[in-house]
Coordinates of C-alpha atoms in Angstrom, one line a residue:
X100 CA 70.4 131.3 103.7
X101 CA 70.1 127.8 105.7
X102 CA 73.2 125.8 105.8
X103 CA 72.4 122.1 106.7
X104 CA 75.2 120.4 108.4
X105 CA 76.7 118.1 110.8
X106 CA 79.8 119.6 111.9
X107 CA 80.2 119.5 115.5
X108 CA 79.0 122.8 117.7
X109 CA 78.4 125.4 114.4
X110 CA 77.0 128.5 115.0
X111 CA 72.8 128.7 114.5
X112 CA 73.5 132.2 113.5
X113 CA 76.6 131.9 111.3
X114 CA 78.5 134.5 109.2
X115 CA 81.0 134.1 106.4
X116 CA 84.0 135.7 106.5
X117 CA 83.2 137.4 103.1
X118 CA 79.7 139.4 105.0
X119 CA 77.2 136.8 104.5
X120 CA 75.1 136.0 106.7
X121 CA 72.6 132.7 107.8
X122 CA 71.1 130.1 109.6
X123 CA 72.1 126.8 110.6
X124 CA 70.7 123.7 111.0
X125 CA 72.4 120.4 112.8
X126 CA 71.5 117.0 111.2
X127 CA 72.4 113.6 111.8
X128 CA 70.6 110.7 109.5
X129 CA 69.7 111.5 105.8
X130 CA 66.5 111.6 107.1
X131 CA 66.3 114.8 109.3
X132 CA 68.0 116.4 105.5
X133 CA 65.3 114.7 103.0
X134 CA 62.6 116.2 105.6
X135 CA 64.7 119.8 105.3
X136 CA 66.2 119.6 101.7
X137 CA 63.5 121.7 99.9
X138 CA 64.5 124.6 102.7
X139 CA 68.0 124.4 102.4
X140 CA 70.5 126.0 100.1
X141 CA 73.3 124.7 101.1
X142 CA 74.7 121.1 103.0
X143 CA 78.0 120.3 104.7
X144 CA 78.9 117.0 105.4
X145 CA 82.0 116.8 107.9
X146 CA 83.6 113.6 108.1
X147 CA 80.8 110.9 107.8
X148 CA 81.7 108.7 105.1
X149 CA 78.2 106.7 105.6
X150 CA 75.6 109.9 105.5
X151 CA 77.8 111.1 102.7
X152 CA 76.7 108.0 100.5
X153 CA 73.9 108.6 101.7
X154 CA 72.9 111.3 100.8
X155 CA 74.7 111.0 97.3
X156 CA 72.5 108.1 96.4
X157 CA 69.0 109.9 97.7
X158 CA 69.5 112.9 95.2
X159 CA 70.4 110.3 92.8
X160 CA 67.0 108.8 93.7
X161 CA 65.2 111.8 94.3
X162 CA 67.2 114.5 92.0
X163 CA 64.8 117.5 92.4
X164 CA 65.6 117.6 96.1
X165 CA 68.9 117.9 95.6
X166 CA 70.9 121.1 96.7
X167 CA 74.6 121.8 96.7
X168 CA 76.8 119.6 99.2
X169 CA 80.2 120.0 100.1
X170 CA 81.9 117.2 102.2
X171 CA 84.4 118.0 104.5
X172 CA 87.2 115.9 105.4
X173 CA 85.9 112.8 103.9
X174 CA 88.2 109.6 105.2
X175 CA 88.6 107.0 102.2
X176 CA 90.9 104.3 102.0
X177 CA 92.7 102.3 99.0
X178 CA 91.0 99.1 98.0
X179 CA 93.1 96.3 98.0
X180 CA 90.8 93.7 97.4
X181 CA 88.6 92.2 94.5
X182 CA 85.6 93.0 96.9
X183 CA 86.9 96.7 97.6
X184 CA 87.7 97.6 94.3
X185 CA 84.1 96.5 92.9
X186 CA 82.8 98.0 95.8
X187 CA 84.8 101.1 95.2
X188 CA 83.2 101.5 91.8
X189 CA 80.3 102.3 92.9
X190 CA 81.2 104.6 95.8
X191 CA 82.8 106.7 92.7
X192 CA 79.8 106.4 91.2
X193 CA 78.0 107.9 94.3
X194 CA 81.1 110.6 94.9
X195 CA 80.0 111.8 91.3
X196 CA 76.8 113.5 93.4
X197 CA 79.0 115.6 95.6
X198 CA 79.3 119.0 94.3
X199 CA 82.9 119.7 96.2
X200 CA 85.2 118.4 98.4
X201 CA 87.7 120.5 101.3
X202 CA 90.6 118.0 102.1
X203 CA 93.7 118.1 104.5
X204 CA 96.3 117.5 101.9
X205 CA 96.8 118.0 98.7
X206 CA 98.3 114.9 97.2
X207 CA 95.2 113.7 95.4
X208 CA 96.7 110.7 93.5
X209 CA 94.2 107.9 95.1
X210 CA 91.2 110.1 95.9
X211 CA 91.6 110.5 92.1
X212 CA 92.6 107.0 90.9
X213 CA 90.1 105.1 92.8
X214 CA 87.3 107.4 93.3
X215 CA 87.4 110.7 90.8
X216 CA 88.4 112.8 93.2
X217 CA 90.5 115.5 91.9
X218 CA 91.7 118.7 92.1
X219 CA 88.7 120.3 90.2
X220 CA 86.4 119.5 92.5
X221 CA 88.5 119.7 95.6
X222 CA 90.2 122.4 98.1
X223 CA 92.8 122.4 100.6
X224 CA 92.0 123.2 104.2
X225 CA 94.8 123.1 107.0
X226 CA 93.5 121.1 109.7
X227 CA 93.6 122.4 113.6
X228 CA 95.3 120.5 117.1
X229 CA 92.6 119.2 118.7
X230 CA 94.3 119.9 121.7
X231 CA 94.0 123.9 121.5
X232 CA 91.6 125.8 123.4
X233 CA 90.9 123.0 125.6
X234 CA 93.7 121.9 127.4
X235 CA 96.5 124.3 129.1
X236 CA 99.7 122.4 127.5
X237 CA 103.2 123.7 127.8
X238 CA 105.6 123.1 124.6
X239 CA 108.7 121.4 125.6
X240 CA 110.8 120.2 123.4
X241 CA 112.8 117.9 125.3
X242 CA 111.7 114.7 126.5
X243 CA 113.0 111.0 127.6
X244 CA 111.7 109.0 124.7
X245 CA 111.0 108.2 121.0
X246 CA 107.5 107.8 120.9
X247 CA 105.4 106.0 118.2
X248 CA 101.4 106.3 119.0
X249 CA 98.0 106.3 117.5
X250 CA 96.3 104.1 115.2
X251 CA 95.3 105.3 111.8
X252 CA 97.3 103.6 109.2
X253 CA 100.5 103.6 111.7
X254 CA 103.2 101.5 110.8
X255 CA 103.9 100.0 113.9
X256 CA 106.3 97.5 112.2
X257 CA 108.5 99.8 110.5
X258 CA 108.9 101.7 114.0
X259 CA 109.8 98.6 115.9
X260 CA 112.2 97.2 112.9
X261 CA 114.2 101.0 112.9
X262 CA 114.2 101.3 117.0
X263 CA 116.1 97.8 116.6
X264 CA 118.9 99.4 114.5
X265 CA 119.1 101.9 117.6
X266 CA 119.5 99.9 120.3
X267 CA 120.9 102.8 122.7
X268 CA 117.8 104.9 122.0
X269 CA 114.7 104.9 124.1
X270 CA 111.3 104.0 122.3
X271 CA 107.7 104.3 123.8
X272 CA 104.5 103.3 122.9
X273 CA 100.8 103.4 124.4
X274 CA 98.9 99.9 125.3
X275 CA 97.9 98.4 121.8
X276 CA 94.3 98.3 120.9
X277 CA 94.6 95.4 118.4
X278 CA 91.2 95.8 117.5
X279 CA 91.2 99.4 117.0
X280 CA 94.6 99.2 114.8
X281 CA 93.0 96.4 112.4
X282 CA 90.0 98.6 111.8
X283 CA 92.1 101.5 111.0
X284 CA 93.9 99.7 108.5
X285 CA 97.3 99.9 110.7
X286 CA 100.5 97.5 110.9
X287 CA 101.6 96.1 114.0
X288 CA 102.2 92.3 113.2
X289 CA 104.0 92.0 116.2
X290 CA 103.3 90.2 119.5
X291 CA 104.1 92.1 123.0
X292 CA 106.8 89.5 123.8
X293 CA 108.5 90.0 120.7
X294 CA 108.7 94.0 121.1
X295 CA 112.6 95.4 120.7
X296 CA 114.1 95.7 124.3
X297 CA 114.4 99.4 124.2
X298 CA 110.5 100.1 123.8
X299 CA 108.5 100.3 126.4
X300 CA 104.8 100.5 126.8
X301 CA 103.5 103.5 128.7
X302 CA 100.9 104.1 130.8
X303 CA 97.6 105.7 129.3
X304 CA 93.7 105.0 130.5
X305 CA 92.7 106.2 127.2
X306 CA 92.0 110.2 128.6
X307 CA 93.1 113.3 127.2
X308 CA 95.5 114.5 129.9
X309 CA 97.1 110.5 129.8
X310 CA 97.6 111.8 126.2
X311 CA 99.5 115.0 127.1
X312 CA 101.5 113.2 129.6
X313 CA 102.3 110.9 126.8
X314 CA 103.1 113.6 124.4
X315 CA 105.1 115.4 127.3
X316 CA 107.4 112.5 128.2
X317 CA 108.9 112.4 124.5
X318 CA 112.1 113.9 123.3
X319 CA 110.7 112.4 119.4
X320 CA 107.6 111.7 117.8
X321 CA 107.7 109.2 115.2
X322 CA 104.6 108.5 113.3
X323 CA 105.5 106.1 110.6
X324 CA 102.4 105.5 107.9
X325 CA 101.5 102.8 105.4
X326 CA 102.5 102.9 102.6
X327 CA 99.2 102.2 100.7
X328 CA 97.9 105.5 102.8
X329 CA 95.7 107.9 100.0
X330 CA 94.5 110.7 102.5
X331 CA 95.1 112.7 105.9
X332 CA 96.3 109.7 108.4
X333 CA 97.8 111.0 111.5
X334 CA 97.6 115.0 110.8
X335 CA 95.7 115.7 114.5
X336 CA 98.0 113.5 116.2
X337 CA 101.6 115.4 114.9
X338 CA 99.4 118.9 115.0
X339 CA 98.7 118.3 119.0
X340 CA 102.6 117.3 119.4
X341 CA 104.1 120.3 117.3
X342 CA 101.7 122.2 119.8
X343 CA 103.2 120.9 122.3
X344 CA 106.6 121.5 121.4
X345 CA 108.0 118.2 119.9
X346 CA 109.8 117.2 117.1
X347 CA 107.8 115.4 114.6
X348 CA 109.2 112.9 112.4
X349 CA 106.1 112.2 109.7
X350 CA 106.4 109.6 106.3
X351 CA 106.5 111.3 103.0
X352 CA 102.9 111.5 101.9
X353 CA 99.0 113.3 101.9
X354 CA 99.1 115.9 104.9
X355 CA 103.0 115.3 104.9
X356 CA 105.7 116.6 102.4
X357 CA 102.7 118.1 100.5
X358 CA 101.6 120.4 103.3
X359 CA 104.7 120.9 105.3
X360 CA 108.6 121.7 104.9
X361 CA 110.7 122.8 108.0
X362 CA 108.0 122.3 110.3
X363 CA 108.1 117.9 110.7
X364 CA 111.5 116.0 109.6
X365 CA 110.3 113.3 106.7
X366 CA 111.2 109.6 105.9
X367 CA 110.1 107.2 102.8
X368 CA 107.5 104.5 103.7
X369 CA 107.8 101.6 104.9
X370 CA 112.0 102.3 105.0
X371 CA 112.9 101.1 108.8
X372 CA 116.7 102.2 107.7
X373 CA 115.7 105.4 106.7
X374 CA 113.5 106.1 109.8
X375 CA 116.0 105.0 112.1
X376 CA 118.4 107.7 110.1
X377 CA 115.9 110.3 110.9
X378 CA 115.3 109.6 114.6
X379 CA 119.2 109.2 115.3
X380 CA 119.4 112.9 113.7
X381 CA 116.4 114.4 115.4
X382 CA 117.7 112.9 118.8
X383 CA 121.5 113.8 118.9
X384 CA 121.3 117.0 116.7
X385 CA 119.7 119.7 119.3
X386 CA 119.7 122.7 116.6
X387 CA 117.7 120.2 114.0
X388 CA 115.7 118.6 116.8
X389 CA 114.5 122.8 118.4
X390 CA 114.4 124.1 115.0
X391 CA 112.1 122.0 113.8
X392 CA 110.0 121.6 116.9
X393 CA 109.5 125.4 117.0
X394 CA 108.4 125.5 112.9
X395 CA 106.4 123.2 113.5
X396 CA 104.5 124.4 116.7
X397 CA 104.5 128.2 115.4
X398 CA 102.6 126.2 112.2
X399 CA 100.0 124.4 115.0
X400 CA 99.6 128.0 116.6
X401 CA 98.8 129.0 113.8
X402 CA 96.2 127.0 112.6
X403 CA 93.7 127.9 115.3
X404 CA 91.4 125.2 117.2
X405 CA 87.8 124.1 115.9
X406 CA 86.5 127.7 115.6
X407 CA 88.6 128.7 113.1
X408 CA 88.8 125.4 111.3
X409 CA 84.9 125.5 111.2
X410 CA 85.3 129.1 109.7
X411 CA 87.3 127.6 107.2
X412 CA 84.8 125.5 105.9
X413 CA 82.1 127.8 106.0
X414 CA 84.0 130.5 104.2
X415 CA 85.5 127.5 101.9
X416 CA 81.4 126.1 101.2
X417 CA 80.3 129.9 100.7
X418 CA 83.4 130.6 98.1
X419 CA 82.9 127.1 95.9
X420 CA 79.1 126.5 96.2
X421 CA 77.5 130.0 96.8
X422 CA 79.1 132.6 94.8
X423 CA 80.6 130.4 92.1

C-alpha cells in the first residue's frame, strides 16, 4: 500500500498499529501527487491549507485520479468579511473533496458552520509538545512571572487589560512581532509605551532554548484567545509549558474546555475581569497552582512527541479510509 504524504520525517517503510504494512512517499506541490496519484492508495495532507485546495479542486477537475485523502490538522479561520465569506463558499465547496478530516479539538461549531465540516467526517487527535524528545527541559512549577506569549489568535489586549486590575502581580511578554500577530489574526492594539507598568518584555532572539528560558522564568502561563477563534489556536504552546511544569490558564474554547479538565485552569473570552480572577487564584493558591501544573504535564507526557503523533494519524487514516 503507498501512502502519499507530506507530514514531516514519516517512515518510507511504515506500519499501522493494526499489522498493516506500506510504503511511503513525501510530496510537496500537487504536482509531484498528480504525477503519483494513479499509484497511490492513500494521501495525507498535514497542515497545508494551500496543497489541500489544491488538491481538492484537481480531483474535482480530474475525478478518475482521485484516491482517498485525509487532511490532518487543517488551520481555518472564521470569515469576517463580505470578501471571506464569498471566498469561504467556495473553500466549502472544495472541502466537500476531502474524504476525512483528524482535528485537535472537538468543538466543531465553525469548521461546520462555515465550511461543512462536521463530526461525520472528522476525528479527534491529541496533539504532542513540540518540545519533547528534543530538548532536556526540567518541569518547574514555580517561576517569577505571569507570562502571556505566542501569536496565533492571542488576545494580547485582554491580557494587558486583566494584568492592569493586578497591579501587584508580575506580567511578561516576548518582543512583539506586529507583523506576525496581524497575520495570525491576533489582538494587541496596544502601543509599547502604553503597556501596564507591571509587564515587562523579555528577552528572546527567537530560538528554541530563548523559548524554554521564557517558559522557565514563569510562575503562570496565560494564553488568552479571540473570541471569533473556530479551531486549535495555541494547543503546542500550553502543551510545551504543561511539559514543563507550569500552570496553564487557557480561554474556554476548540482544544480547551473540550479536550481538557483538571489539567489547564479556564476563563470566558475576551473577559479581562474574569482572567484576572483566574491568574490571582493560580498565583496565590499553591495547591490549585501544583495541582493543576502536574495534570496538566502528566497529560503532555502523555501525549508523546512527533512519533507517536504521526502514528496517530497513520493508524487514524488506516481506520477511516482503508478498512472502512
Amino acid at each position: 500500500m503507498l501512502i502519499l504524504t507530506n507530514f514531516p520525517r514519516f517512515p518510507q517503510k511504515w506500519r499501522s498499529s493494526g499489522g498493516m504494512t506500506g510504503e511511503a512517499v513525501m510530496v510537496e506541490t500537487v504536482w509531484q501527487i498528480l504525477k503519483l496519484s494513479r499509484r497511490a492508495d492513500l494521501i495525507i495532507i498535514n497542515c497545508n491549507v494551500k496543497l489541500t485546495f489544491q488538491l481538492a479542486l484537481l480531483y474535482t477537475l480530474l475525478p478518475f485520479l482521485r484516491r482517498p485523502i485525509l487532511s490532518n490538522d487543517i488551520v481555518l479561520r472564521s470569515p469576517k468579511t463580505m470578501a471571506s465569506r464569498m471566498t469561504a463558499k467556495v473553500k466549502k465547496a472544495l472541502l466537500s473533496r476531502i474524504d476525512h478530516f483528524s482535528l485537535y479539538f472537538r468543538i466543531l461549531d465553525g469548521y461546520e458552520d462555515y465550511y461543512g465540516i462536521g463530526a461525520d467526517r472528522t476525528s479527534y487527535l491529541p496533539f504532542k509538545p513540540n518540545l519533547r524528545y528534543k530538548h532536556d527541559v526540567q518541569a518547574e512549577s514555580d517561576g517569577n512571572y505571569v507570562l502571556c506569549f505566542g501569536r496565533s489568535e492571542r488576545d494580547y489586549d485582554s491580557f494587558f487589560a486583566a494584568m492592569e486590575m493586578l497591579p501587584d502581580l508580575p506580567g511578561a511578554i516576548p518582543p512583539p512581532n506586529f507583523n506576525q500577530l496581524a497575520r495570525h489574526a491576533s489582538r494587541f492594539t496596544r502601543p509599547l509605551s502604553e503597556l501596564p507598568r507591571n509587564v515587562k518584555i523579555l528577552e528572546d532572539d527567537g530560538s528554541t532554548e530563548s523559548l524554554i528560558k521564557v517558559i522557565q522564568g514563569a510562575r503562570v502561563v496565560a494564553l488568552p484567545i479571540v473570541r471569533s477563534r473556530i479551531g486549535a489556536s495555541g494547543i503546542g504552546t500550553y502543551l510545551n509549558a504543561m511539559l514543563m511544569g507550569k500552570c496553564v490558564i487557557l480561554t474556554e474554547g476548540p482544544a480547551a474546555n473540550d479536550v481538557l479538565s483538571d489539567e489547564a485552569l479556564m476563563a470566558p473570552p475576551e473577559d479581562p475581569a474574569a482572567l484576572a480572577g483566574m491568574i490571582r487564584r493560580a498565583w496565590e493558591d499553591d495547591n490549585l497552582r501544583g495541582r493543576t501544573a502536574l495534570a496538566g504535564r502528566l497529560y503532555a507526557e502523555g501525549c508523546g512527541g512527533e512519533p507517536e503523533l504521526r502514528q496517530r494519524v497513520l493508524d487514524r487514516a488506516i481506520e477511516t479510509l482503508v478498512k472502512s
